[in-house]
Structures are given as structure tokens and as C-alpha cells.
Amino acid sequence: MLTPARILGMVMAATLLSGCGLRAVWSDVPAPPPVITPAPAPPDERTLHPYTGELAASTECKAVSKDDLSLLQDAGNVGGAITYPQGVAVRSNAKWWTVVVRTAVDPYGDLKRSDVPTFAYFATNLLTSDAEKYLDDDFSWSVDGGTASASKALACLKKLPAPKVLVKKPPKPASPADTYSGLPARAAACHKVSDALLRHLEQVGQVGGAITYPRGQMVRANRKWWTVAIAVQVNPNSLGFTRDNVPAVEYFVTNEPSLGAKASTVFSFPIKGTDKASAKAGACLK
């Protein structure tokens, strides 16, 4: 007859011979969760078929439509003070085109003709038919003008008469705020908002106590304006303000960073974050 001790010994021996450790005999150890590695994002057209700027065989110059010129203005981060009224494209390698655009400068803006190059260069697939494209996405970006395709497109563009760009003289602004364009300055960089400016903008936003502005980022806009993105903090309060009914970010325009000691001429006002300068300031805040 088998004693309980002998039965227990046989069970342990069988368990060990089956490859299980002693811990598995006395406890039920859960299996570790599976490690899931996300699939890498598929490469886009620029990686699969890199643009080289070489000139395609038997290519001809093609005028760029107004719609595509508008899209290239977005790619060049211009508009308003700088526009692209005219452009010529030639086929490059793969499905890419090289585009040369003529720039126009608003004579009533902050920029001078001498500040802006006469021509700008882009690589794009905007002119490639949908049937020819490798992917459905549109890509356009600034490139160097020293390639064979850029030289041919530039030569064609120079043969065309420059278009007359009619710019109406803007009406005299009724207030300083009317001179703000909503566009970031060229090469606008992110700048931390000082504590003093944060307190000033709390006054402009008519907050304080229940709602405060702990930090912010700003970028240079047109003229002496700066566009500011402010992180909004909701503090414990009995006024009903919560994270659910107070925006996480507020946007302002101010000329304070451009004035230095001339505090008497500081002008600041809130805006909705819908223009290009506020979008850039908001990106700095993240």
C-alpha cells in the first residue's frame, strides 16, 4: 500500500521529469504577456523612389496651374506678403517634376524685393497623373536650383513675360490689430514666453486664480507682432471651471517682445488658433 509520503514523492518526480520547476508545483504563475511590436510605417514615395533632380529624356516645359501654385505656396510656407504668380515644370526622374516659380512681393508688406529671391525651386508629384503615381499622396518640397531639371525649367520660365500682379493698397488700419497678418515670419523660431509676459497675458485674457498661464511659446509674425501659444492651467476653484470646459491652449498676439523698454506702447489681444502663425506657436508648445 502506498503511503501519502510516497504518493507525494511520485507526483513531484513526475513533475520534475516533465520539465516543470518546483515553483509550478506550488503556485500557478501566469504566462508573461506577449510582446507586440508595431509594424513599421510603410515607406512613402520619396523613400521608394528618391528624387534626384536629373532631367528626364525628351521632356518639355509645362506651365503650372493656379491651383498647383497655391499648393506650392503652402509647401514654401509663404502667402500674403510673398506669392507665386507663375511657374514652369519639367519632368525629372521617376514620377517627379521639378518646378521653378517666380516670386512676387507685396509692395505694402514688411518685405522688400531685395529680401526675397526672384525664383524658388520645388520637387513635386502634383503634376503626375493619378494613373502614374506610385501612391495617392501628394508631395512637394523645396529643393536646390543647381540640377539639370531646374536649369531647364528656369530657362523656360525666363522666356515668359513676368505677369502683372495687381495688389490693392490696404486701407488704413482702424487699430494696431488690423496690421496683424496671421503669417509667421521667415525662419520663425520657437521662443519661451517670459514670466512677466505670461502675467501680462493673464490680464489680457481676464484670468487669474482659478485659471492661470504657467508656460507658453511664441513665434515672430509680421511687422513687430509675435504669436503666442499659452498652456492653460485650471486650479481648484468653486466657480465651476474644470478641465472639461476650459481650453487647454489659448492664443494671443502681442508686440511686447519687440518693444523693449517702451512698455507704454504694448498692444496685445487674444485670437483663435486658426492661422499659420498660431499653428506654428502651438507646435512649439507641444
mmCIF file of C-alpha atoms in Angstrom, residues 54-62 89-92 97 152:
data_model
loop_
_atom_site.group_PDB
_atom_site.id
_atom_site.type_symbol
_atom_site.label_atom_id
_atom_site.label_comp_id
_atom_site.label_asym_id
_atom_site.label_seq_id
_atom_site.Cartn_x
_atom_site.Cartn_y
_atom_site.Cartn_z
ATOM 1 C CA GLU A 54 18.085 64.839 -63.167
ATOM 2 C CA LEU A 55 16.290 65.778 -66.375
ATOM 3 C CA ALA A 56 14.018 63.183 -67.958
ATOM 4 C CA ALA A 57 14.612 62.338 -71.602
ATOM 5 C CA SER A 58 12.596 64.281 -74.197
ATOM 6 C CA THR A 59 10.865 66.388 -71.563
ATOM 7 C CA GLU A 60 9.119 69.643 -72.344
ATOM 8 C CA CYS A 61 8.313 72.626 -70.188
ATOM 9 C CA LYS A 62 4.809 72.800 -68.782
ATOM 10 C CA ALA A 89 7.671 72.449 -64.551
ATOM 11 C CA VAL A 90 9.729 69.763 -66.303
ATOM 12 C CA ARG A 91 9.822 66.017 -65.734
ATOM 13 C CA SER A 92 12.659 64.749 -63.597
ATOM 14 C CA TRP A 97 8.650 67.026 -61.561
ATOM 15 C CA LYS A 152 15.808 73.754 -67.935
#
